[in-house]
Short mmCIF file of N, CA and C in Angstrom, two decimals:
data_model
loop_
_atom_site.label_atom_id
_atom_site.label_comp_id
_atom_site.label_asym_id
_atom_site.label_seq_id
_atom_site.Cartn_x
_atom_site.Cartn_y
_atom_site.Cartn_z
N UNK A 27 0.53 117.08 -27.80
CA UNK A 27 -0.48 118.11 -27.78
C UNK A 27 -1.18 118.16 -26.44
N UNK A 28 -2.19 118.97 -26.38
CA UNK A 28 -2.92 119.17 -25.13
C UNK A 28 -3.77 117.97 -24.74
N UNK A 29 -3.98 117.05 -25.65
CA UNK A 29 -4.77 115.85 -25.33
C UNK A 29 -3.92 114.71 -24.81
N UNK A 30 -2.63 114.95 -24.62
CA UNK A 30 -1.71 113.91 -24.17
C UNK A 30 -1.35 114.15 -22.70
N UNK A 31 -1.38 113.07 -21.95
CA UNK A 31 -0.98 113.13 -20.54
C UNK A 31 0.18 112.17 -20.37
N UNK A 32 1.28 112.64 -19.81
CA UNK A 32 2.41 111.77 -19.50
C UNK A 32 2.35 111.52 -18.00
N UNK A 33 2.23 110.24 -17.64
CA UNK A 33 2.09 109.87 -16.23
C UNK A 33 3.15 108.85 -15.85
N UNK A 34 3.85 109.13 -14.78
CA UNK A 34 4.82 108.18 -14.24
C UNK A 34 4.16 107.16 -13.32
N UNK A 35 2.96 107.51 -12.84
CA UNK A 35 2.24 106.63 -11.93
C UNK A 35 0.76 106.98 -11.98
N UNK A 36 -0.06 106.16 -11.35
CA UNK A 36 -1.50 106.42 -11.32
C UNK A 36 -1.82 107.74 -10.64
N UNK A 37 -1.00 108.14 -9.68
CA UNK A 37 -1.25 109.41 -8.97
C UNK A 37 -1.06 110.63 -9.86
N UNK A 38 -0.40 110.46 -11.01
CA UNK A 38 -0.20 111.57 -11.94
C UNK A 38 -1.41 111.82 -12.84
N UNK A 39 -2.40 110.94 -12.79
CA UNK A 39 -3.58 111.08 -13.65
C UNK A 39 -4.47 112.21 -13.14
N UNK A 40 -5.02 113.02 -14.06
CA UNK A 40 -5.91 114.10 -13.62
C UNK A 40 -7.24 113.54 -13.12
N UNK A 41 -7.95 114.30 -12.32
CA UNK A 41 -9.21 113.80 -11.77
C UNK A 41 -10.30 113.60 -12.82
N UNK A 42 -10.29 114.42 -13.86
CA UNK A 42 -11.31 114.31 -14.92
C UNK A 42 -10.63 113.87 -16.20
N UNK A 43 -11.19 112.82 -16.80
CA UNK A 43 -10.63 112.26 -18.03
C UNK A 43 -11.72 112.15 -19.09
N UNK A 44 -11.33 112.12 -20.35
CA UNK A 44 -12.34 111.90 -21.39
C UNK A 44 -12.91 110.48 -21.28
N UNK A 45 -14.02 110.24 -21.95
CA UNK A 45 -14.65 108.92 -21.87
C UNK A 45 -13.83 107.86 -22.61
N UNK A 46 -13.06 108.28 -23.62
CA UNK A 46 -12.20 107.35 -24.37
C UNK A 46 -10.74 107.70 -24.08
N UNK A 47 -9.99 106.68 -23.63
CA UNK A 47 -8.58 106.90 -23.29
C UNK A 47 -7.75 105.77 -23.89
N UNK A 48 -6.62 106.15 -24.48
CA UNK A 48 -5.65 105.19 -24.98
C UNK A 48 -4.39 105.27 -24.14
N UNK A 49 -3.77 104.13 -23.89
CA UNK A 49 -2.55 104.08 -23.10
C UNK A 49 -1.47 103.38 -23.91
N UNK A 50 -0.33 104.02 -24.00
CA UNK A 50 0.87 103.41 -24.57
C UNK A 50 1.93 103.50 -23.49
N UNK A 51 2.61 102.40 -23.24
CA UNK A 51 3.56 102.36 -22.14
C UNK A 51 4.98 102.35 -22.68
N UNK A 52 5.87 103.05 -22.00
CA UNK A 52 7.28 103.05 -22.38
C UNK A 52 7.81 101.61 -22.31
N UNK A 53 8.65 101.23 -23.24
CA UNK A 53 9.12 99.85 -23.33
C UNK A 53 9.87 99.38 -22.10
N UNK A 54 10.41 100.31 -21.31
CA UNK A 54 11.18 99.93 -20.12
C UNK A 54 10.40 100.13 -18.83
N UNK A 55 9.13 100.45 -18.92
CA UNK A 55 8.31 100.67 -17.72
C UNK A 55 8.04 99.34 -17.02
N UNK A 56 7.77 99.38 -15.73
CA UNK A 56 7.48 98.14 -15.01
C UNK A 56 6.03 97.73 -15.26
N UNK A 57 5.81 96.43 -15.28
CA UNK A 57 4.46 95.89 -15.47
C UNK A 57 3.56 96.32 -14.32
N UNK A 58 4.11 96.42 -13.13
CA UNK A 58 3.32 96.82 -11.96
C UNK A 58 2.79 98.24 -12.12
N UNK A 59 3.63 99.16 -12.58
CA UNK A 59 3.19 100.54 -12.78
C UNK A 59 2.12 100.61 -13.85
N UNK A 60 2.31 99.89 -14.94
CA UNK A 60 1.29 99.85 -15.99
C UNK A 60 -0.03 99.36 -15.42
N UNK A 61 0.00 98.30 -14.64
CA UNK A 61 -1.22 97.74 -14.08
C UNK A 61 -1.91 98.73 -13.15
N UNK A 62 -1.14 99.45 -12.35
CA UNK A 62 -1.71 100.46 -11.44
C UNK A 62 -2.40 101.57 -12.23
N UNK A 63 -1.78 102.01 -13.32
CA UNK A 63 -2.38 103.05 -14.16
C UNK A 63 -3.66 102.53 -14.81
N UNK A 64 -3.60 101.33 -15.35
CA UNK A 64 -4.78 100.74 -15.99
C UNK A 64 -5.92 100.56 -14.98
N UNK A 65 -5.60 100.08 -13.79
CA UNK A 65 -6.63 99.92 -12.74
C UNK A 65 -7.29 101.25 -12.41
N UNK A 66 -6.48 102.31 -12.32
CA UNK A 66 -7.03 103.63 -12.01
C UNK A 66 -7.90 104.15 -13.15
N UNK A 67 -7.52 103.84 -14.37
CA UNK A 67 -8.29 104.31 -15.53
C UNK A 67 -9.57 103.51 -15.74
N UNK A 68 -9.54 102.23 -15.43
CA UNK A 68 -10.72 101.38 -15.62
C UNK A 68 -11.95 101.93 -14.93
N UNK A 69 -11.77 102.50 -13.75
CA UNK A 69 -12.90 103.02 -12.98
C UNK A 69 -13.37 104.38 -13.47
N UNK A 70 -12.57 105.03 -14.33
CA UNK A 70 -12.85 106.43 -14.66
C UNK A 70 -13.07 106.70 -16.14
N UNK A 71 -13.08 105.65 -16.96
CA UNK A 71 -13.29 105.84 -18.39
C UNK A 71 -14.29 104.81 -18.90
N UNK A 72 -14.92 105.12 -20.02
CA UNK A 72 -15.88 104.18 -20.62
C UNK A 72 -15.20 103.27 -21.64
N UNK A 73 -14.23 103.82 -22.34
CA UNK A 73 -13.57 103.08 -23.42
C UNK A 73 -12.06 103.22 -23.23
N UNK A 74 -11.41 102.13 -22.81
CA UNK A 74 -9.98 102.16 -22.52
C UNK A 74 -9.26 101.20 -23.47
N UNK A 75 -8.28 101.71 -24.18
CA UNK A 75 -7.47 100.89 -25.09
C UNK A 75 -6.03 100.95 -24.59
N UNK A 76 -5.46 99.79 -24.26
CA UNK A 76 -4.10 99.72 -23.72
C UNK A 76 -3.21 98.96 -24.68
N UNK A 77 -2.10 99.56 -25.03
CA UNK A 77 -1.08 98.91 -25.86
C UNK A 77 0.14 98.67 -24.98
N UNK A 78 0.27 97.43 -24.54
CA UNK A 78 1.39 97.06 -23.68
C UNK A 78 2.62 96.83 -24.56
N UNK A 79 3.50 97.80 -24.56
CA UNK A 79 4.71 97.70 -25.38
C UNK A 79 5.96 97.45 -24.52
N UNK A 80 5.74 96.96 -23.30
CA UNK A 80 6.89 96.64 -22.45
C UNK A 80 7.69 95.52 -23.12
N UNK A 81 8.95 95.75 -23.29
CA UNK A 81 9.85 94.80 -23.94
C UNK A 81 9.95 93.52 -23.09
N UNK A 82 9.86 92.36 -23.74
CA UNK A 82 9.93 91.09 -23.02
C UNK A 82 11.24 90.97 -22.26
N UNK A 83 12.34 91.37 -22.88
CA UNK A 83 13.65 91.27 -22.21
C UNK A 83 13.69 92.17 -20.98
N UNK A 84 13.07 93.34 -21.07
CA UNK A 84 13.01 94.25 -19.93
C UNK A 84 12.20 93.63 -18.81
N UNK A 85 11.06 93.07 -19.15
CA UNK A 85 10.21 92.42 -18.14
C UNK A 85 10.97 91.29 -17.46
N UNK A 86 11.65 90.50 -18.26
CA UNK A 86 12.43 89.38 -17.72
C UNK A 86 13.55 89.88 -16.79
N UNK A 87 14.23 90.93 -17.20
CA UNK A 87 15.32 91.51 -16.39
C UNK A 87 14.76 92.03 -15.07
N UNK A 88 13.60 92.68 -15.11
CA UNK A 88 13.00 93.21 -13.89
C UNK A 88 12.59 92.08 -12.95
N UNK A 89 12.02 91.03 -13.49
CA UNK A 89 11.61 89.89 -12.67
C UNK A 89 12.83 89.21 -12.03
N UNK A 90 13.90 89.07 -12.81
CA UNK A 90 15.12 88.45 -12.29
C UNK A 90 15.75 89.31 -11.20
N UNK A 91 15.75 90.63 -11.42
CA UNK A 91 16.32 91.54 -10.41
C UNK A 91 15.50 91.48 -9.13
N UNK A 92 14.19 91.40 -9.25
CA UNK A 92 13.32 91.31 -8.07
C UNK A 92 13.59 90.02 -7.30
N UNK A 93 13.74 88.94 -8.02
CA UNK A 93 14.03 87.66 -7.37
C UNK A 93 15.37 87.71 -6.65
N UNK A 94 16.38 88.24 -7.32
CA UNK A 94 17.70 88.36 -6.70
C UNK A 94 17.64 89.26 -5.46
N UNK A 95 16.95 90.39 -5.57
CA UNK A 95 16.85 91.33 -4.45
C UNK A 95 16.19 90.69 -3.22
N UNK A 96 15.33 89.72 -3.45
CA UNK A 96 14.67 89.07 -2.32
C UNK A 96 15.56 88.06 -1.61
N UNK A 97 16.73 87.81 -2.17
CA UNK A 97 17.63 86.80 -1.60
C UNK A 97 18.97 87.36 -1.14
N UNK A 98 19.10 88.69 -1.06
CA UNK A 98 20.38 89.28 -0.67
C UNK A 98 20.16 90.33 0.43
N UNK A 99 21.27 90.71 1.06
CA UNK A 99 21.22 91.75 2.09
C UNK A 99 21.39 93.14 1.49
N UNK A 100 22.20 93.23 0.44
CA UNK A 100 22.45 94.49 -0.24
C UNK A 100 22.37 94.23 -1.74
N UNK A 101 21.77 95.18 -2.45
CA UNK A 101 21.62 95.06 -3.90
C UNK A 101 22.23 96.28 -4.57
N UNK A 102 23.08 96.06 -5.55
CA UNK A 102 23.64 97.16 -6.35
C UNK A 102 23.04 97.11 -7.74
N UNK A 103 22.57 98.25 -8.21
CA UNK A 103 22.03 98.38 -9.56
C UNK A 103 22.98 99.30 -10.31
N UNK A 104 23.61 98.77 -11.34
CA UNK A 104 24.66 99.50 -12.06
C UNK A 104 24.08 100.08 -13.34
N UNK A 105 24.34 101.37 -13.56
CA UNK A 105 23.90 101.98 -14.81
C UNK A 105 23.78 103.48 -14.69
N UNK A 106 23.55 104.11 -15.82
CA UNK A 106 23.48 105.56 -15.89
C UNK A 106 22.31 106.15 -15.12
N UNK A 107 22.53 107.29 -14.54
CA UNK A 107 21.47 107.99 -13.81
C UNK A 107 20.34 108.44 -14.73
N UNK A 108 20.65 108.62 -16.01
CA UNK A 108 19.63 109.06 -16.97
C UNK A 108 18.90 107.90 -17.63
N UNK A 109 19.25 106.69 -17.28
CA UNK A 109 18.62 105.51 -17.89
C UNK A 109 17.32 105.17 -17.17
N UNK A 110 16.20 105.31 -17.87
CA UNK A 110 14.91 104.95 -17.30
C UNK A 110 14.87 103.49 -16.89
N UNK A 111 15.47 102.65 -17.71
CA UNK A 111 15.52 101.21 -17.42
C UNK A 111 16.24 100.94 -16.11
N UNK A 112 17.39 101.57 -15.93
CA UNK A 112 18.18 101.36 -14.70
C UNK A 112 17.47 101.94 -13.49
N UNK A 113 16.87 103.10 -13.65
CA UNK A 113 16.13 103.70 -12.53
C UNK A 113 14.97 102.80 -12.10
N UNK A 114 14.27 102.20 -13.05
CA UNK A 114 13.18 101.30 -12.70
C UNK A 114 13.68 100.04 -12.01
N UNK A 115 14.80 99.51 -12.49
CA UNK A 115 15.39 98.35 -11.81
C UNK A 115 15.70 98.70 -10.35
N UNK A 116 16.25 99.88 -10.13
CA UNK A 116 16.57 100.31 -8.77
C UNK A 116 15.29 100.43 -7.93
N UNK A 117 14.25 101.03 -8.49
CA UNK A 117 12.97 101.15 -7.77
C UNK A 117 12.43 99.78 -7.37
N UNK A 118 12.47 98.84 -8.30
CA UNK A 118 11.98 97.48 -8.04
C UNK A 118 12.80 96.83 -6.93
N UNK A 119 14.12 96.91 -7.06
CA UNK A 119 15.00 96.29 -6.06
C UNK A 119 14.82 96.94 -4.70
N UNK A 120 14.73 98.27 -4.66
CA UNK A 120 14.59 99.00 -3.40
C UNK A 120 13.29 98.63 -2.69
N UNK A 121 12.24 98.35 -3.46
CA UNK A 121 10.96 97.99 -2.84
C UNK A 121 11.04 96.62 -2.17
N UNK A 122 11.99 95.80 -2.57
CA UNK A 122 12.15 94.46 -2.02
C UNK A 122 13.30 94.40 -1.03
N UNK A 123 14.40 95.05 -1.38
CA UNK A 123 15.60 95.07 -0.54
C UNK A 123 15.93 96.53 -0.24
N UNK A 124 15.55 97.01 0.95
CA UNK A 124 15.75 98.43 1.27
C UNK A 124 17.19 98.91 1.13
N UNK A 125 18.14 98.00 1.24
CA UNK A 125 19.55 98.37 1.09
C UNK A 125 19.98 98.17 -0.36
N UNK A 126 19.26 98.80 -1.27
CA UNK A 126 19.58 98.77 -2.70
C UNK A 126 20.12 100.13 -3.09
N UNK A 127 21.17 100.11 -3.91
CA UNK A 127 21.85 101.34 -4.28
C UNK A 127 22.08 101.38 -5.78
N UNK A 128 21.84 102.54 -6.38
CA UNK A 128 22.06 102.77 -7.81
C UNK A 128 23.44 103.42 -7.94
N UNK A 129 24.34 102.75 -8.63
CA UNK A 129 25.69 103.30 -8.83
C UNK A 129 26.03 103.31 -10.31
N UNK A 130 26.75 104.32 -10.70
CA UNK A 130 27.28 104.38 -12.06
C UNK A 130 28.71 103.87 -12.10
N UNK A 131 29.47 104.25 -11.07
CA UNK A 131 30.90 103.95 -11.05
C UNK A 131 31.30 103.28 -9.75
N UNK A 132 32.35 102.49 -9.77
CA UNK A 132 32.79 101.80 -8.56
C UNK A 132 33.13 102.73 -7.40
N UNK A 133 33.63 103.93 -7.71
CA UNK A 133 34.03 104.82 -6.61
C UNK A 133 32.83 105.40 -5.85
N UNK A 134 31.62 105.14 -6.31
CA UNK A 134 30.41 105.56 -5.59
C UNK A 134 30.02 104.57 -4.49
N UNK A 135 30.64 103.42 -4.49
CA UNK A 135 30.30 102.37 -3.52
C UNK A 135 30.85 102.75 -2.15
N UNK A 136 29.97 102.72 -1.17
CA UNK A 136 30.34 103.05 0.21
C UNK A 136 30.48 101.74 1.00
N UNK A 137 31.66 101.46 1.52
CA UNK A 137 31.86 100.22 2.28
C UNK A 137 30.89 100.06 3.45
N UNK A 138 30.38 101.15 3.98
CA UNK A 138 29.43 101.08 5.09
C UNK A 138 28.10 100.41 4.69
N UNK A 139 27.80 100.39 3.39
CA UNK A 139 26.57 99.74 2.92
C UNK A 139 26.57 98.25 3.27
N UNK A 140 27.75 97.69 3.47
CA UNK A 140 27.88 96.24 3.61
C UNK A 140 28.05 95.78 5.05
N UNK A 141 27.81 96.67 6.00
CA UNK A 141 27.85 96.31 7.42
C UNK A 141 26.78 95.25 7.68
N UNK A 142 27.15 94.18 8.37
CA UNK A 142 26.22 93.07 8.66
C UNK A 142 25.59 92.51 7.39
N UNK A 143 26.40 92.35 6.39
CA UNK A 143 25.93 91.86 5.09
C UNK A 143 26.66 90.56 4.75
N UNK A 144 25.91 89.54 4.36
CA UNK A 144 26.55 88.30 3.95
C UNK A 144 26.36 88.00 2.45
N UNK A 145 25.34 88.62 1.83
CA UNK A 145 25.10 88.40 0.40
C UNK A 145 24.82 89.72 -0.30
N UNK A 146 25.49 89.90 -1.45
CA UNK A 146 25.31 91.09 -2.27
C UNK A 146 24.84 90.64 -3.65
N UNK A 147 23.84 91.34 -4.16
CA UNK A 147 23.37 91.08 -5.52
C UNK A 147 23.76 92.24 -6.42
N UNK A 148 24.00 91.95 -7.68
CA UNK A 148 24.33 92.99 -8.65
C UNK A 148 23.49 92.77 -9.90
N UNK A 149 22.86 93.84 -10.36
CA UNK A 149 22.14 93.82 -11.63
C UNK A 149 22.48 95.11 -12.35
N UNK A 150 22.09 95.21 -13.61
CA UNK A 150 22.43 96.40 -14.38
C UNK A 150 21.38 96.65 -15.44
N UNK A 151 21.28 97.93 -15.81
CA UNK A 151 20.38 98.31 -16.89
C UNK A 151 20.83 97.69 -18.21
N UNK A 152 19.90 97.56 -19.13
CA UNK A 152 20.17 96.90 -20.41
C UNK A 152 21.29 97.56 -21.21
N UNK A 153 21.43 98.86 -21.09
CA UNK A 153 22.44 99.56 -21.89
C UNK A 153 23.76 99.77 -21.15
N UNK A 154 23.88 99.20 -19.96
CA UNK A 154 25.10 99.38 -19.17
C UNK A 154 26.22 98.54 -19.79
N UNK A 155 27.34 99.17 -20.13
CA UNK A 155 28.46 98.42 -20.71
C UNK A 155 29.00 97.36 -19.75
N UNK A 156 29.39 96.22 -20.31
CA UNK A 156 29.93 95.13 -19.51
C UNK A 156 31.14 95.60 -18.70
N UNK A 157 31.96 96.46 -19.27
CA UNK A 157 33.15 96.95 -18.56
C UNK A 157 32.76 97.70 -17.29
N UNK A 158 31.65 98.42 -17.32
CA UNK A 158 31.18 99.16 -16.15
C UNK A 158 30.70 98.18 -15.07
N UNK A 159 29.99 97.16 -15.48
CA UNK A 159 29.51 96.13 -14.55
C UNK A 159 30.71 95.39 -13.95
N UNK A 160 31.64 95.01 -14.79
CA UNK A 160 32.84 94.29 -14.32
C UNK A 160 33.63 95.13 -13.32
N UNK A 161 33.73 96.43 -13.56
CA UNK A 161 34.47 97.30 -12.64
C UNK A 161 33.82 97.33 -11.27
N UNK A 162 32.49 97.34 -11.22
CA UNK A 162 31.78 97.32 -9.94
C UNK A 162 32.01 95.98 -9.24
N UNK A 163 31.90 94.90 -9.98
CA UNK A 163 32.11 93.56 -9.40
C UNK A 163 33.54 93.42 -8.89
N UNK A 164 34.51 93.90 -9.66
CA UNK A 164 35.91 93.84 -9.21
C UNK A 164 36.11 94.62 -7.91
N UNK A 165 35.47 95.77 -7.80
CA UNK A 165 35.57 96.57 -6.58
C UNK A 165 34.98 95.81 -5.40
N UNK A 166 33.85 95.16 -5.62
CA UNK A 166 33.24 94.35 -4.54
C UNK A 166 34.17 93.22 -4.12
N UNK A 167 34.79 92.56 -5.09
CA UNK A 167 35.71 91.46 -4.76
C UNK A 167 36.90 91.98 -3.97
N UNK A 168 37.38 93.17 -4.31
CA UNK A 168 38.53 93.74 -3.59
C UNK A 168 38.17 94.13 -2.16
N UNK A 169 36.89 94.33 -1.90
CA UNK A 169 36.45 94.74 -0.56
C UNK A 169 36.36 93.54 0.39
N UNK A 170 36.33 92.33 -0.14
CA UNK A 170 36.17 91.15 0.73
C UNK A 170 37.50 90.64 1.22
#
């Protein structure tokens, strides 16, 4: 309804808000984005109720992907373009490893991505089939 605001980030929040605001977060959203939205709302509302419904497995996957991205030269995130979970993993990895790429299929991999590269990391969205991940890894092995 008209009382609902869908925000992808704190910058999506309108300048004027009601005094009472409730927040429900998508289960695959990043904890960082949730915190940024909550921080922005704390200063602008009197009564804020937050229901953190981020899935523990999603949070763990995001933290692991971030750690991996900090230790590689190139990061590949495998999964569907329509997957919110995969897109968020890519955003997280890209913020840490600028040479991070979101691929669905092995034929999207550009060998030029690996120029002056000694370590490659691979992660995937929760719903990405193992066969799709394996195909990307096999392609990487064939490139070496």
